[in-house]
Amino acid sequence: MLEKTYDAEGVEPAIRESWEKADAFRAGAGASADAEPFSIVIPPPNVTGSLHMGHALNNTLQDVLVRFERMRGKDVLWQPGMDHAGIATQMVVERQMMERQEPDRRKIGRDAFVEKVWAWKAESGGVIVNQLKRLGCSCDWSRQRFTMDDGLSKAVTKVFVNLYKEGLIYKDQRLVNWDPALLTAISDLEVLPVEVEGQLWHLRYPLEGNGRSITVATTRPETMLGDSAVAVHPNDERYADMIGEYVVLPLVGRRIPIIADEYADPEAGSGAVKITPAHDFNDFEVGRRHNLPVISVMDAEANISLKNNEAFLNELAPSSKLTHIIDELDGLDRFTARALVVSLLEERELLEKTEDHTHTVPHGDRSNVPIEPFLTEQWYVNAKALATPAIADVKNGRTTIVPKHWEKTYFDWMENIQPWCISRQLWWGHRIPAWYGPDDEIFVEETEEEAAAAALRHYGEETELKRDDDVLDTWFSSALWPFSTLGWPDETPELSRYYPTAVLVTAFDIIFFWVARMMMMGLHFMGNEPFQKVFIHGIVRDEKGAKMSKSKGNIVDPLELIDEYGADALRFTMASLTTPGQDVKPSRARIEGSRNFGTKIWNAARFCEMNDCRPDPDFDPQAVSETVNRWILTEAAKASSEVTVALESFRFNDACEAAYRFVWDSFCDWYLELIKPVFADGSEAAKAETRATAAHVLGIILRLLHPFMPFITEALWKELSAGKDGLLALSKWPAPDFADADAAEEINWLVELVGAIRSVRSEMNVPTASKTQLVALTKDDVLLTRLQRHEPAVERLARVEGIAANGDAPRQAAQIVVGGATFALPLAGIIDFSAEEARLKKEIDRVENEISRIDSKLANENFVARAPEDVVQAERDKRAAYQEDGKRLSAALERLKQAA
RNA sequence: GGGCGGUUAGCUCAGCUGGUCAGAGCACCUGGUUUACACCCAGGGGGUCGGGAGUUCGAACCUCUCACCGCCCACCA
């Protein structure tokens, strides 16, 4: 006997164990040899990560699809694994070392540090795997991969070497986004614009020789030390006569030209702009166009660096007597230097004015400090070349993105893609397989031996090589995930079976970081797309719609929700809130609703169990004869079909709704109530058939809901079949193979009749406890037979005692019209004549309104002429039905008046 | 500056190709211990589908326009 309520916390571990024991999620589990493959690669969570609501959403959706397809008999692989998360992990370990007051990484050296990271991973990394299991994720856990595994590292190295040899990876000296806190380059995508309240300083630069000056506006006065020109727009009349003149750069004394360049915007600032090629991306371009020197005035930590700075010193005027200024500024951090430069200029009356100015400043997404454009040599991927096939693949529909509007975002970015900076000045990650000779000749090979061999060929003798210190952007290895996890570069059976994957499920915030790059790499190295479909879901927001973040303090921990409501409740909520293209805002009320739904199913099963409804292996739906049973089988088939269609098109919310309505409305509210009289007073044959049907339909329910609520459904499946049917997770998805329109029509009528009686009783304030007779005012034999057939149900559900079919109207009665017949509820002593009169009049009004609405439609010649015939006919039929109802209601009103 | 979403019941949202599409859950009101379930049952109230214009026989749904909200990209002297 089942407990009275479902105990998620108590049941879930045992269910997980039963799945594990049966190895139910191994690739291809339960599938036949000729099964169609269906594979999904998990978006690998960071090894430092723990389950957040975004993971809960993303992985619920994947698990729904995977369980659904597995039950449909496909050969399913859900490939799990984790990402080494270069910067994030390195930061975690460094912080830990700091907390433990251990010497920092530079002191212990690279090898020792990397060893520490591995030790950290072994000890505290990957807690998320168990959390995903708690969520119920049916990944093939035996195939877990890690981006730093030997196999995946081999793939990374090979890809790097191949791309290098194809000329698609190269080294370049240019400005990069430099993170002065983490001391590494980062890619464009890792830079976040942050709005800050700053100032706009207007600096007066004296012209050489003539006592005039030109004013430039800047938000970064400290970079003026590296100015190499002042630019004005060629058409700007204010400055036309200054073009070609020289400015003597204040504080520094350097002579720099005033140049004409369209980059200068006459509307912005003063119209004249200082050009600092080493510290601004735009200025760098201007500098290139005008062949200006690039004078970096900062070091890697963004401190002012002048004294040992050749670029700076070389451009310094020989006569300059500025050593004290250089002394003062040298070594200051950029913000301190900013203040000092401003005050030095102010002293010299070169500060024209200062304005408050709100602008966005690029920040590092990890360090959250302003990033510095910094001139360094880095490794780049020629993303433009790789993007071309990736664009074509989506254009020609080999990969489709759902919802489709995201394709535009994808195209826009891909078509304007910039070189991808892939080198990072970190220690934790895939070390770049490049070795340098003494003359800086580069040898890119997969192993040190091969590099040495290449060097031998090049130099003609053994030469000592030095390996590149940098590691690769974490996303470089993530980009290979769909094939590296399947064994590439080896030609494994898994690779040929499961690549391309069926669908990638992810949130929109990593389309550029990840999806786009997997497309590029997959197409380049595998020759075809990494996934046939990409399903983009929203992100999880809090109840007010705000993005969840630590700083806002609005983080909801999915594990707490699982503790409180069970994994199924959280999953069902996530899935039912997923409408294509919308963000997800889970609320406790909603999760409670899902939990209640689980309880509802639990109790429905409990009812079945109490009535001895056991699954019968020989049950044949087609042989069923009772109308209610044929009706619920029809409804079950309809629900199966709806859930299937919805899941095939990623309409998770529709799938949930169809299942929910079927279970709660059709099965619990009507079917179980309708069969109670059968169990109480039915024939043995009817009872047996009904038991078998109820058990059968409950089985369908458990299977339909299993992808969404795997724990409770598996638990009930086990309970009800006494373990004889194996795991629900490996059972067959229900086929919508039953339809009986007549039974559906009949039960719908019954539902309508019961509903009408209940309504009128409630409106007439008939005490719940009292029962009334029902008099059918009709001589229609078909209807009367039907009524007789359902007499026990009507009596029970509508609180009726005795059904009279004599057609004589009782004197004091409430009357209703259902399915073309009038029914009276004798309510002598209870009936309120005026209330009933008002009620009937209201009904008549409603019907007449409908009729006149239809009449005006039908009177419209254009409607009759242009609307499709079936639409017009439907209106005519409706009108006829309303007219019949109207007649009966009017007759009922007459009888009431006579009685009064 | 460019682009993309959104605006439907008190709240959170469904509503796929225009013709039972005006819906669900929660909240609310009224009754209720009837052979599972009060995490429940029965009944009920509540919306001129953001404003305006247009297309159409017919618009929550298509077009245009305005307003507001959110997001993404670029730029910011």
PDB file of N, CA, C and O in Angstrom, chain A residues 308-333:
ATOM      1  N   ASN A 308      62.095  53.256 -17.935  1.00  0.00           N
ATOM      2  CA  ASN A 308      62.755  52.187 -18.672  1.00  0.00           C
ATOM      3  C   ASN A 308      62.001  51.836 -19.935  1.00  0.00           C
ATOM      4  O   ASN A 308      62.009  50.719 -20.402  1.00  0.00           O
ATOM      5  N   ASN A 309      61.306  52.835 -20.424  1.00  0.00           N
ATOM      6  CA  ASN A 309      60.390  52.602 -21.527  1.00  0.00           C
ATOM      7  C   ASN A 309      60.996  53.187 -22.792  1.00  0.00           C
ATOM      8  O   ASN A 309      60.931  54.394 -23.030  1.00  0.00           O
ATOM      9  N   GLU A 310      61.553  52.322 -23.590  1.00  0.00           N
ATOM     10  CA  GLU A 310      62.270  52.788 -24.787  1.00  0.00           C
ATOM     11  C   GLU A 310      61.372  53.584 -25.717  1.00  0.00           C
ATOM     12  O   GLU A 310      61.753  54.620 -26.231  1.00  0.00           O
ATOM     13  N   ALA A 311      60.172  53.060 -25.921  1.00  0.00           N
ATOM     14  CA  ALA A 311      59.251  53.720 -26.850  1.00  0.00           C
ATOM     15  C   ALA A 311      59.016  55.155 -26.407  1.00  0.00           C
ATOM     16  O   ALA A 311      58.975  56.078 -27.219  1.00  0.00           O
ATOM     17  N   PHE A 312      58.885  55.325 -25.098  1.00  0.00           N
ATOM     18  CA  PHE A 312      58.636  56.653 -24.567  1.00  0.00           C
ATOM     19  C   PHE A 312      59.891  57.521 -24.668  1.00  0.00           C
ATOM     20  O   PHE A 312      59.855  58.651 -25.166  1.00  0.00           O
ATOM     21  N   LEU A 313      60.981  56.979 -24.218  1.00  0.00           N
ATOM     22  CA  LEU A 313      62.222  57.759 -24.174  1.00  0.00           C
ATOM     23  C   LEU A 313      62.700  58.140 -25.570  1.00  0.00           C
ATOM     24  O   LEU A 313      63.173  59.248 -25.789  1.00  0.00           O
ATOM     25  N   ASN A 314      62.505  57.227 -26.508  1.00  0.00           N
ATOM     26  CA  ASN A 314      62.943  57.518 -27.872  1.00  0.00           C
ATOM     27  C   ASN A 314      62.222  58.705 -28.479  1.00  0.00           C
ATOM     28  O   ASN A 314      62.760  59.407 -29.317  1.00  0.00           O
ATOM     29  N   GLU A 315      60.998  58.888 -28.076  1.00  0.00           N
ATOM     30  CA  GLU A 315      60.213  59.974 -28.656  1.00  0.00           C
ATOM     31  C   GLU A 315      60.313  61.254 -27.838  1.00  0.00           C
ATOM     32  O   GLU A 315      59.713  62.257 -28.177  1.00  0.00           O
ATOM     33  N   LEU A 316      61.054  61.186 -26.770  1.00  0.00           N
ATOM     34  CA  LEU A 316      61.158  62.349 -25.893  1.00  0.00           C
ATOM     35  C   LEU A 316      62.079  63.391 -26.526  1.00  0.00           C
ATOM     36  O   LEU A 316      63.124  63.071 -27.083  1.00  0.00           O
ATOM     37  N   ALA A 317      61.673  64.632 -26.450  1.00  0.00           N
ATOM     38  CA  ALA A 317      62.519  65.692 -27.003  1.00  0.00           C
ATOM     39  C   ALA A 317      63.844  65.726 -26.250  1.00  0.00           C
ATOM     40  O   ALA A 317      63.850  65.681 -25.022  1.00  0.00           O
ATOM     41  N   PRO A 318      64.964  65.799 -26.942  1.00  0.00           N
ATOM     42  CA  PRO A 318      66.281  65.733 -26.286  1.00  0.00           C
ATOM     43  C   PRO A 318      66.462  66.887 -25.307  1.00  0.00           C
ATOM     44  O   PRO A 318      67.084  66.736 -24.267  1.00  0.00           O
ATOM     45  N   SER A 319      65.839  67.990 -25.619  1.00  0.00           N
ATOM     46  CA  SER A 319      66.051  69.179 -24.784  1.00  0.00           C
ATOM     47  C   SER A 319      65.190  69.148 -23.538  1.00  0.00           C
ATOM     48  O   SER A 319      65.312  69.988 -22.670  1.00  0.00           O
ATOM     49  N   SER A 320      64.319  68.146 -23.489  1.00  0.00           N
ATOM     50  CA  SER A 320      63.321  68.118 -22.426  1.00  0.00           C
ATOM     51  C   SER A 320      63.951  68.095 -21.031  1.00  0.00           C
ATOM     52  O   SER A 320      64.862  67.342 -20.746  1.00  0.00           O
ATOM     53  N   LYS A 321      63.449  68.964 -20.172  1.00  0.00           N
ATOM     54  CA  LYS A 321      63.940  68.990 -18.797  1.00  0.00           C
ATOM     55  C   LYS A 321      62.833  68.487 -17.885  1.00  0.00           C
ATOM     56  O   LYS A 321      62.382  69.170 -16.994  1.00  0.00           O
ATOM     57  N   LEU A 322      62.386  67.317 -18.176  1.00  0.00           N
ATOM     58  CA  LEU A 322      61.159  66.872 -17.506  1.00  0.00           C
ATOM     59  C   LEU A 322      61.398  65.750 -16.534  1.00  0.00           C
ATOM     60  O   LEU A 322      60.465  65.087 -16.118  1.00  0.00           O
ATOM     61  N   THR A 323      62.628  65.533 -16.196  1.00  0.00           N
ATOM     62  CA  THR A 323      62.903  64.368 -15.378  1.00  0.00           C
ATOM     63  C   THR A 323      62.096  64.341 -14.091  1.00  0.00           C
ATOM     64  O   THR A 323      61.670  63.292 -13.644  1.00  0.00           O
ATOM     65  N   HIS A 324      61.837  65.492 -13.510  1.00  0.00           N
ATOM     66  CA  HIS A 324      61.094  65.456 -12.249  1.00  0.00           C
ATOM     67  C   HIS A 324      59.653  65.005 -12.473  1.00  0.00           C
ATOM     68  O   HIS A 324      59.067  64.317 -11.657  1.00  0.00           O
ATOM     69  N   ILE A 325      59.115  65.382 -13.616  1.00  0.00           N
ATOM     70  CA  ILE A 325      57.756  64.925 -13.905  1.00  0.00           C
ATOM     71  C   ILE A 325      57.738  63.416 -14.145  1.00  0.00           C
ATOM     72  O   ILE A 325      56.879  62.700 -13.651  1.00  0.00           O
ATOM     73  N   ILE A 326      58.725  62.981 -14.896  1.00  0.00           N
ATOM     74  CA  ILE A 326      58.830  61.544 -15.148  1.00  0.00           C
ATOM     75  C   ILE A 326      58.974  60.794 -13.838  1.00  0.00           C
ATOM     76  O   ILE A 326      58.307  59.789 -13.588  1.00  0.00           O
ATOM     77  N   ASP A 327      59.809  61.338 -12.992  1.00  0.00           N
ATOM     78  CA  ASP A 327      59.992  60.735 -11.669  1.00  0.00           C
ATOM     79  C   ASP A 327      58.681  60.625 -10.919  1.00  0.00           C
ATOM     80  O   ASP A 327      58.360  59.599 -10.332  1.00  0.00           O
ATOM     81  N   GLU A 328      57.972  61.730 -10.952  1.00  0.00           N
ATOM     82  CA  GLU A 328      56.722  61.753 -10.187  1.00  0.00           C
ATOM     83  C   GLU A 328      55.700  60.751 -10.698  1.00  0.00           C
ATOM     84  O   GLU A 328      54.990  60.130  -9.935  1.00  0.00           O
ATOM     85  N   LEU A 329      55.628  60.643 -12.008  1.00  0.00           N
ATOM     86  CA  LEU A 329      54.579  59.817 -12.590  1.00  0.00           C
ATOM     87  C   LEU A 329      54.953  58.345 -12.671  1.00  0.00           C
ATOM     88  O   LEU A 329      54.097  57.467 -12.584  1.00  0.00           O
ATOM     89  N   ASP A 330      56.225  58.110 -12.820  1.00  0.00           N
ATOM     90  CA  ASP A 330      56.666  56.746 -13.085  1.00  0.00           C
ATOM     91  C   ASP A 330      56.224  55.789 -11.973  1.00  0.00           C
ATOM     92  O   ASP A 330      56.417  56.078 -10.790  1.00  0.00           O
ATOM     93  N   GLY A 331      55.607  54.712 -12.369  1.00  0.00           N
ATOM     94  CA  GLY A 331      55.229  53.696 -11.398  1.00  0.00           C
ATOM     95  C   GLY A 331      53.868  53.876 -10.773  1.00  0.00           C
ATOM     96  O   GLY A 331      53.366  52.979 -10.094  1.00  0.00           O
ATOM     97  N   LEU A 332      53.247  55.032 -10.997  1.00  0.00           N
ATOM     98  CA  LEU A 332      51.910  55.216 -10.422  1.00  0.00           C
ATOM     99  C   LEU A 332      50.897  54.364 -11.149  1.00  0.00           C
ATOM    100  O   LEU A 332      51.002  54.123 -12.345  1.00  0.00           O
ATOM    101  N   ASP A 333      49.873  53.939 -10.409  1.00  0.00           N
ATOM    102  CA  ASP A 333      48.840  53.215 -11.130  1.00  0.00           C
ATOM    103  C   ASP A 333      48.024  54.208 -11.949  1.00  0.00           C
ATOM    104  O   ASP A 333      48.072  55.407 -11.722  1.00  0.00           O
TER     105      ASP A 333
END
